[in-house]
Structures are given as structure tokens and as C-alpha cells.
Amino acid sequence: MLIRADLEGRIVEVNEAARALLGTEGGPAVRTSIRDLLAAADALSVAALCEAGPGTHGPKLVNVLDAAGSPVTLRAMIEVGAGLVLAGVRAVEAESRLGDELMHLNNELAAATRESARKGRELERTLGELRRTQALLVHKEKMASLGLTTAGVAHEINNPLAFVSRTPRPSCGTSRASSPS
């Protein structure tokens, strides 16, 4: 596909492949400006190349609007000199490769999202286990402290009782000295 325009961007010449793509076979080009032929972002990019001055730029992927206004991606060389020459071929393989790459990246993103969700659930489960373990440890510490306190209180009660139970008791009412011998 070959499109030639003057420095103002007016289309001067279009080959048969370009006419077929643009839907102007057997007649003049309907669009008279290169800006009308390119997608908005690509029109700005080509205008910037024209302002940069003479030279060959590319290969670049450029979106040309077909007769229905749908973008068709071309792998193109752009020559800026006394005018503008855009020469390119349909980048079907590039579109297919980019689509495959996009699908591959999308699948990787979906897998990473699933893995992240799985790890999030695992972290929530582990956090729940840690909270239950912490509550159990606090309960055990309370019970151990209660046991020590209870043992101390029992010891304090048992010491006086043991002392009292070991001392001899006086007998009531009888004396050994008054009995005959």
C-alpha cells in the first residue's frame, strides 16, 4: 500500500492496494487529507514527524481507516521530504501476535489474581488460628496464675491448722495425782 501526500497533508497519489482498502477502486480518493485517512493518534504522530523535518521513519505500526471507518493496522515506513510518503503492508501477523500476547498477559493476570485470592484466604485462616491460639494461651496463663494463688492460700490456711493439731490438749476433769496407789 502506498500513499503520497504533499507537505500540507493533501493526498496526491494512492496505489491500487490503497484504493482497495479505502473503498475507492476505479475512482478518486474520497478523503483528500492524510489526517482524514489515519486514526486520530496516528495522524498526530505523523504530523509530528512532518514537523521534525526530512527523514525516513519506521517501521511503525500505523492505523489507517478503511472505507467503513474501521482501523486497519499497517507496518509502514514513513518518508518525509518534499512531501510525505507512507508505504506499508497489512500487519495481520502483528495484530494476531499482539492479540495473542494480550490474551497471554490477560491469562497471567487472571492466574495471579486467583493466586492472590487463594493466599488471602490462607492468610485469613492462619490469622484465625493465631487468634484462637492466643486466646487459649491467655486462658492457660490465667488458670496457672489461679492455681498458684490457690496453692498459696491453701498453704497459708494449712500451716496454722497443722500447728494447732500437733499441740497436746489438756484433759478435762481427771487428774493422775489423786488416784490411790
XYZ file of N, CA and C in Angstrom:
543
model
N 0.851 -1.171 0.000
C 0.000 0.000 0.000
C 0.894 1.230 0.000
N 0.580 2.184 -0.863
C 1.394 3.383 -0.982
C 0.473 4.607 -1.027
N 0.777 5.568 -0.177
C 0.022 6.827 -0.156
C 1.058 7.936 -0.181
N 0.873 8.895 -1.102
C 1.781 10.035 -1.158
C 0.957 11.302 -0.969
N 1.483 12.208 -0.108
C 0.788 13.470 0.168
C 1.801 14.609 0.080
N 1.297 15.829 -0.130
C 2.194 16.990 -0.134
C 2.449 17.428 1.311
N 3.226 18.486 1.509
C 3.598 18.929 2.846
C 2.401 19.433 3.668
N 1.334 19.854 2.993
C 0.135 20.288 3.705
C -0.741 19.101 4.105
N -0.385 17.896 3.693
C -1.130 16.698 4.047
C -2.184 16.293 3.041
N -2.288 17.012 1.867
C -3.260 16.649 0.839
C -2.758 15.416 0.090
N -3.655 14.445 -0.080
C -3.279 13.212 -0.761
C -3.094 13.509 -2.242
N -1.931 13.117 -2.769
C -1.576 13.365 -4.169
C -1.705 12.078 -4.982
N -1.304 10.946 -4.400
C -1.300 9.689 -5.147
C -1.603 8.528 -4.190
N -2.361 7.581 -4.707
C -2.704 6.375 -3.946
C -2.601 5.199 -4.905
N -1.927 4.119 -4.524
C -1.838 2.959 -5.417
C -3.107 2.101 -5.320
N -3.190 1.044 -6.149
C -4.396 0.209 -6.215
C -4.686 -0.492 -4.881
N -3.655 -0.944 -4.175
C -3.867 -1.610 -2.886
C -4.514 -0.643 -1.891
N -4.064 0.606 -1.915
C -4.651 1.611 -1.020
C -6.075 1.916 -1.438
N -6.336 2.000 -2.758
C -7.705 2.248 -3.239
C -8.638 1.118 -2.797
N -8.147 -0.121 -2.851
C -8.978 -1.261 -2.446
C -9.299 -1.171 -0.948
N -8.316 -0.823 -0.146
C -8.534 -0.709 1.291
C -9.472 0.443 1.621
N -9.292 1.554 0.924
C -10.086 2.748 1.201
C -11.473 2.693 0.555
N -11.694 1.704 -0.314
C -13.001 1.572 -0.962
C -13.195 2.554 -2.087
N -12.121 2.970 -2.752
C -12.227 3.940 -3.845
C -11.702 3.342 -5.139
N -11.857 2.031 -5.328
C -11.364 1.383 -6.542
C -12.048 1.982 -7.766
N -11.261 2.302 -8.772
C -11.789 2.833 -10.021
C -12.194 4.288 -9.952
N -11.941 4.976 -8.871
C -12.324 6.374 -8.775
C -11.337 7.130 -7.916
N -11.531 8.429 -7.759
C -10.611 9.227 -6.968
C -10.789 8.953 -5.465
N -9.787 9.291 -4.696
C -9.850 9.120 -3.245
C -10.892 10.058 -2.677
N -11.791 9.556 -1.849
C -12.840 10.361 -1.254
C -12.232 11.315 -0.240
N -11.316 10.801 0.543
C -10.670 11.632 1.560
C -9.465 12.307 0.918
N -9.399 13.579 1.058
C -8.335 14.324 0.385
C -7.157 14.643 1.293
N -7.288 14.427 2.601
C -6.218 14.745 3.531
C -5.743 13.463 4.220
N -4.435 13.390 4.448
C -3.863 12.244 5.156
C -4.408 12.164 6.578
N -4.750 13.314 7.164
C -5.310 13.331 8.517
C -6.663 12.623 8.562
N -7.438 12.709 7.469
C -8.728 12.022 7.392
C -8.555 10.522 7.203
N -7.412 10.119 6.704
C -7.145 8.729 6.393
C -6.641 7.949 7.615
N -5.985 8.646 8.554
C -5.361 7.989 9.707
C -6.224 8.112 10.960
N -6.050 7.151 11.864
C -6.688 7.245 13.173
C -6.122 8.478 13.876
N -6.885 9.080 14.784
C -6.527 10.363 15.407
C -5.122 10.364 16.010
N -4.784 9.358 16.798
C -3.465 9.324 17.440
C -2.363 9.205 16.404
N -2.602 8.399 15.356
C -1.588 8.233 14.316
C -1.453 9.487 13.456
N -2.562 10.214 13.245
C -2.492 11.472 12.497
C -1.605 12.468 13.238
N -1.738 12.535 14.554
C -0.882 13.421 15.355
C 0.575 12.988 15.288
N 0.807 11.691 15.332
C 2.170 11.160 15.273
C 2.825 11.481 13.930
N 2.079 11.311 12.839
C 2.621 11.612 11.507
C 2.858 13.113 11.359
N 1.965 13.938 11.891
C 2.152 15.401 11.839
C 3.422 15.791 12.581
N 3.693 15.142 13.716
C 4.913 15.428 14.479
C 6.148 15.026 13.676
N 6.061 13.918 12.945
C 7.194 13.504 12.099
C 7.443 14.514 10.990
N 6.366 15.049 10.412
C 6.496 16.058 9.355
C 7.167 17.318 9.893
N 6.784 17.729 11.107
C 7.372 18.921 11.711
C 8.839 18.708 12.067
N 9.221 17.462 12.321
C 10.609 17.160 12.694
C 11.560 17.349 11.521
N 11.026 17.287 10.323
C 11.875 17.518 9.166
C 12.100 16.270 8.337
N 12.894 16.394 7.274
C 13.107 15.291 6.340
C 13.755 14.078 7.019
N 13.373 12.899 6.520
C 13.964 11.667 7.010
C 13.014 10.502 6.827
N 13.562 9.316 7.050
C 12.768 8.088 6.956
C 12.518 7.589 8.371
N 11.296 7.259 8.625
C 10.897 6.806 9.960
C 10.206 5.451 9.839
N 10.588 4.547 10.712
C 9.888 3.270 10.710
C 10.833 2.115 10.863
N 10.336 0.945 10.795
C 8.926 0.631 10.584
C 8.092 0.984 11.818
N 6.882 1.431 11.553
C 5.946 1.829 12.601
C 4.616 1.138 12.336
N 3.882 0.900 13.407
C 2.516 0.417 13.240
C 1.620 1.643 13.149
N 0.890 1.758 12.042
C 0.034 2.909 11.774
C -1.369 2.386 11.486
N -2.371 3.024 12.074
C -3.763 2.627 11.845
C -4.389 3.525 10.789
N -4.731 2.904 9.650
C -5.385 3.589 8.542
C -6.865 3.223 8.608
N -7.736 4.207 8.395
C -9.181 3.951 8.443
C -9.660 3.461 7.085
N -10.327 2.289 7.075
C -10.832 1.750 5.809
C -12.113 2.480 5.403
N -12.762 2.003 4.358
C -13.954 2.670 3.831
C -15.068 2.746 4.873
N -15.138 1.773 5.790
C -16.176 1.772 6.823
C -15.762 2.578 8.052
N -14.545 3.105 8.053
C -14.060 3.877 9.188
C -13.406 3.033 10.267
N -13.216 1.743 9.990
C -12.557 0.848 10.944
C -11.046 0.909 10.750
N -10.290 0.887 11.849
C -8.835 0.956 11.702
C -8.247 -0.358 11.193
N -7.304 -0.220 10.280
C -6.539 -1.349 9.750
C -5.072 -1.038 10.056
N -4.419 -1.955 10.744
C -3.043 -1.709 11.156
C -2.088 -2.061 10.027
N -1.217 -1.106 9.727
C -0.173 -1.308 8.715
C 1.188 -1.239 9.390
N 2.105 -2.071 8.892
C 3.513 -1.926 9.268
C 4.081 -1.055 8.157
N 4.420 0.200 8.511
C 4.720 1.188 7.473
C 6.053 1.890 7.703
N 6.599 2.347 6.592
C 7.738 3.248 6.591
C 7.175 4.609 6.177
N 7.638 5.648 6.836
C 7.158 6.993 6.519
C 8.356 7.810 6.094
N 8.282 8.350 4.879
C 9.363 9.170 4.319
C 8.872 10.608 4.258
N 9.611 11.492 4.927
C 9.275 12.906 4.914
C 10.369 13.603 4.112
N 9.959 14.351 3.127
C 10.900 15.097 2.283
C 10.155 16.253 1.656
N 10.036 16.227 0.311
C 9.274 17.241 -0.409
C 7.783 17.034 -0.170
N 7.453 15.924 0.403
C 6.083 15.579 0.750
C 6.143 14.442 1.758
N 5.079 13.706 1.808
C 5.000 12.594 2.745
C 4.662 11.343 1.960
N 5.429 10.284 2.170
C 5.140 9.002 1.543
C 4.950 7.986 2.668
N 3.804 7.326 2.648
C 3.513 6.276 3.612
C 3.402 4.980 2.826
N 4.336 4.062 3.058
C 4.343 2.776 2.360
C 4.269 1.686 3.413
N 3.308 0.776 3.243
C 3.180 -0.256 4.256
C 2.422 -1.470 3.795
N 2.449 -2.492 4.628
C 1.704 -3.731 4.395
C 0.824 -3.973 5.611
N -0.274 -4.689 5.370
C -1.161 -5.002 6.499
C -0.397 -5.802 7.533
N -0.551 -5.431 8.753
C 0.165 -6.079 9.853
C -0.719 -7.118 10.517
N -1.280 -7.991 9.699
C -2.179 -9.017 10.224
C -1.432 -9.889 11.220
N -0.220 -10.284 10.838
C 0.559 -11.118 11.760
C 0.880 -10.354 13.032
N 1.151 -9.055 12.911
C 1.439 -8.252 14.100
C 0.190 -8.130 14.959
N -0.977 -7.905 14.327
C -2.226 -7.826 15.078
C -2.512 -9.145 15.770
N -2.313 -10.240 15.040
C -2.547 -11.559 15.612
C -1.589 -11.819 16.767
N -0.321 -11.485 16.570
C 0.681 -11.682 17.616
C 0.365 -10.811 18.829
N -0.018 -9.540 18.587
C -0.378 -8.654 19.690
C -1.624 -9.155 20.415
N -2.593 -9.663 19.659
C -3.786 -10.231 20.274
C -3.447 -11.451 21.117
N -2.572 -12.314 20.566
C -2.143 -13.496 21.330
C -1.387 -13.081 22.584
N -0.523 -12.083 22.444
C 0.238 -11.604 23.607
C -0.695 -10.994 24.651
N -1.681 -10.239 24.192
C -2.653 -9.649 25.105
C -3.440 -10.743 25.828
N -3.845 -11.784 25.096
C -4.573 -12.891 25.703
C -3.685 -13.612 26.723
N -2.420 -13.811 26.365
C -1.471 -14.461 27.277
C -1.310 -13.636 28.559
N -1.120 -12.314 28.405
C -0.974 -11.449 29.571
C -2.255 -11.436 30.409
N -3.399 -11.453 29.748
C -4.675 -11.493 30.455
C -4.798 -12.789 31.262
N -4.378 -13.915 30.670
C -4.410 -15.189 31.387
C -3.467 -15.173 32.579
N -2.275 -14.590 32.398
C -1.327 -14.477 33.514
C -1.915 -13.618 34.631
N -2.565 -12.523 34.262
C -3.193 -11.648 35.253
C -4.301 -12.383 35.998
N -5.114 -13.147 35.283
C -6.184 -13.913 35.922
C -5.594 -14.946 36.878
N -4.518 -15.622 36.461
C -3.871 -16.613 37.331
C -3.301 -15.936 38.576
N -2.671 -14.774 38.391
C -2.116 -14.039 39.539
C -3.221 -13.579 40.476
N -4.359 -13.176 39.927
C -5.494 -12.754 40.746
C -6.038 -13.930 41.556
N -6.162 -15.087 40.897
C -6.626 -16.282 41.620
C -5.645 -16.665 42.720
N -4.348 -16.626 42.418
C -3.331 -16.964 43.415
C -3.373 -15.981 44.581
N -3.554 -14.699 44.277
C -3.645 -13.690 45.330
C -4.861 -13.942 46.220
N -5.989 -14.285 45.621
C -7.196 -14.577 46.397
C -6.986 -15.819 47.264
N -6.324 -16.850 46.705
C -6.054 -18.063 47.472
C -5.161 -17.759 48.663
N -4.114 -16.974 48.432
C -3.203 -16.612 49.521
C -3.911 -15.749 50.554
N -4.814 -14.876 50.113
C -5.594 -14.052 51.044
C -6.457 -14.921 51.951
N -7.117 -15.940 51.355
C -7.931 -16.858 52.165
C -7.049 -17.632 53.137
N -5.877 -18.046 52.672
C -4.956 -18.787 53.541
C -4.477 -17.903 54.702
N -4.185 -16.641 54.415
C -3.771 -15.720 55.475
C -4.893 -15.495 56.488
N -6.125 -15.365 56.017
C -7.277 -15.195 56.916
C -7.429 -16.420 57.820
N -7.272 -17.620 57.243
C -7.379 -18.850 58.019
C -6.263 -18.905 59.069
N -5.033 -18.566 58.676
C -3.907 -18.574 59.603
C -4.107 -17.548 60.707
N -4.624 -16.374 60.362
C -4.891 -15.346 61.361
C -5.929 -15.831 62.366
N -6.964 -16.521 61.893
C -7.975 -17.082 62.792
C -7.362 -18.101 63.747
N -6.475 -18.949 63.211
C -5.793 -19.931 64.062
C -4.928 -19.239 65.112
N -4.217 -18.203 64.695
C -3.375 -17.463 65.645
C -4.207 -16.821 66.739
N -5.356 -16.278 66.394
C -6.230 -15.653 67.402
C -6.757 -16.696 68.385
N -7.152 -17.872 67.864
C -7.625 -18.944 68.759
C -6.495 -19.416 69.670
N -5.283 -19.565 69.126
C -4.141 -19.994 69.926
C -3.803 -18.964 70.990
N -3.870 -17.695 70.634
C -3.594 -16.625 71.607
C -4.618 -16.655 72.736
N -5.892 -16.820 72.395
C -6.935 -16.877 73.418
C -6.712 -18.078 74.339
N -6.307 -19.225 73.767
C -6.037 -20.416 74.570
C -4.852 -20.189 75.507
N -3.791 -19.548 74.992
C -2.623 -19.252 75.834
C -2.978 -18.300 76.973
N -3.768 -17.294 76.698
C -4.190 -16.356 77.748
C -4.997 -17.104 78.794
N -5.901 -18.006 78.360
C -6.700 -18.790 79.302
C -5.799 -19.687 80.160
N -4.812 -20.333 79.533
C -3.889 -21.198 80.287
C -3.090 -20.402 81.307
N -2.643 -19.215 80.921
C -1.905 -18.352 81.858
C -2.777 -17.962 83.044
N -4.035 -17.645 82.788
C -4.959 -17.289 83.867
C -5.158 -18.477 84.806
N -5.323 -19.663 84.216
C -5.526 -20.851 85.035
C -4.278 -21.172 85.859
N -3.089 -21.002 85.271
C -1.847 -21.253 86.005
C -1.708 -20.258 87.151
N -2.017 -19.011 86.910
C -1.946 -17.987 87.945
C -2.954 -18.279 89.053
N -4.162 -18.697 88.668
C -5.186 -19.053 89.646
C -4.734 -20.248 90.484
N -4.092 -21.219 89.830
C -3.580 -22.385 90.547
C -2.519 -22.003 91.569
N -1.596 -21.121 91.184
C -0.555 -20.670 92.123
C -1.175 -19.917 93.299
N -2.132 -19.060 93.002
C -2.792 -18.306 94.075
C -3.538 -19.244 95.013
N -4.248 -20.215 94.446
C -4.989 -21.183 95.255
C -4.039 -22.004 96.125
N -2.902 -22.413 95.564
C -1.917 -23.182 96.333
C -1.361 -22.342 97.474
N -1.101 -21.077 97.211
C -0.590 -20.181 98.257
C -1.598 -19.994 99.364
N -2.857 -19.800 99.011
C -3.912 -19.615 100.014
C -4.076 -20.897 100.826
N -4.073 -22.048 100.174
C -4.201 -23.329 100.878
C -3.032 -23.529 101.828
N -1.847 -23.171 101.399
C -0.667 -23.296 102.256
C -0.805 -22.414 103.490
N -1.268 -21.189 103.286
C -1.439 -20.258 104.400
C -2.501 -20.747 105.386
N -3.505 -21.443 104.911
C -4.544 -21.975 105.807
C -4.048 -23.237 106.502
N -3.356 -24.088 105.790
C -2.901 -25.365 106.358
C -1.821 -25.189 107.418
N -0.951 -24.208 107.306
C 0.121 -24.036 108.307
C -0.444 -23.813 109.720
N -1.327 -22.891 109.941
C -1.869 -22.722 111.294
C -2.649 -23.947 111.758
N -3.369 -24.596 110.876
C -4.138 -25.784 111.249
C -3.215 -26.921 111.688
N -2.115 -27.085 110.964
C -1.169 -28.146 111.314
C -0.552 -27.857 112.674
N -0.255 -26.594 112.940
C 0.324 -26.229 114.239
C -0.657 -26.532 115.354
N -1.896 -26.182 115.159
C -2.931 -26.388 116.172
C -3.152 -27.879 116.380
N -3.144 -28.687 115.376
C -3.429 -30.102 115.516
C -2.272 -30.870 116.148
N -1.066 -30.368 116.203
C 0.083 -31.058 116.788
C 0.288 -30.716 118.263
N -0.256 -29.682 118.767
C -0.048 -29.316 120.181
C -0.882 -30.229 121.068
N -0.322 -30.679 122.266
C -1.076 -31.573 123.162
C -2.259 -30.840 123.770
N -3.309 -31.560 123.985
C -4.517 -30.978 124.557
C -4.619 -31.388 126.037
N -5.025 -30.434 126.830
C -5.229 -30.818 128.244
C -6.480 -31.678 128.388
N -6.415 -32.659 129.302
C -7.588 -33.498 129.523
C -8.537 -32.806 130.496
N -9.744 -32.996 130.374
C -10.744 -32.308 131.178
C -11.230 -33.215 132.321
N -11.159 -32.762 133.578
C -11.791 -33.383 134.739
C -11.000 -34.438 135.477
N -10.064 -35.089 135.043
C -9.359 -36.145 135.786
C -7.932 -35.756 135.990
N -7.450 -36.128 137.152
C -6.070 -35.824 137.436
C -5.388 -37.099 137.894
N -4.214 -37.355 137.612
C -3.482 -38.571 137.950
C -2.946 -38.495 139.384
N -2.770 -37.384 139.906
C -2.197 -37.264 141.256
C -3.163 -37.717 142.355
N -4.408 -37.671 142.166
C -5.358 -38.010 143.230
C -5.704 -39.493 143.275
N -5.266 -40.275 142.470
C -5.619 -41.685 142.497
C -4.731 -42.462 143.490
N -5.368 -43.464 144.277
C -4.575 -44.242 145.251
C -3.553 -45.114 144.562
N -2.530 -45.352 145.287
C -1.526 -46.181 144.725
C -1.436 -47.518 145.357
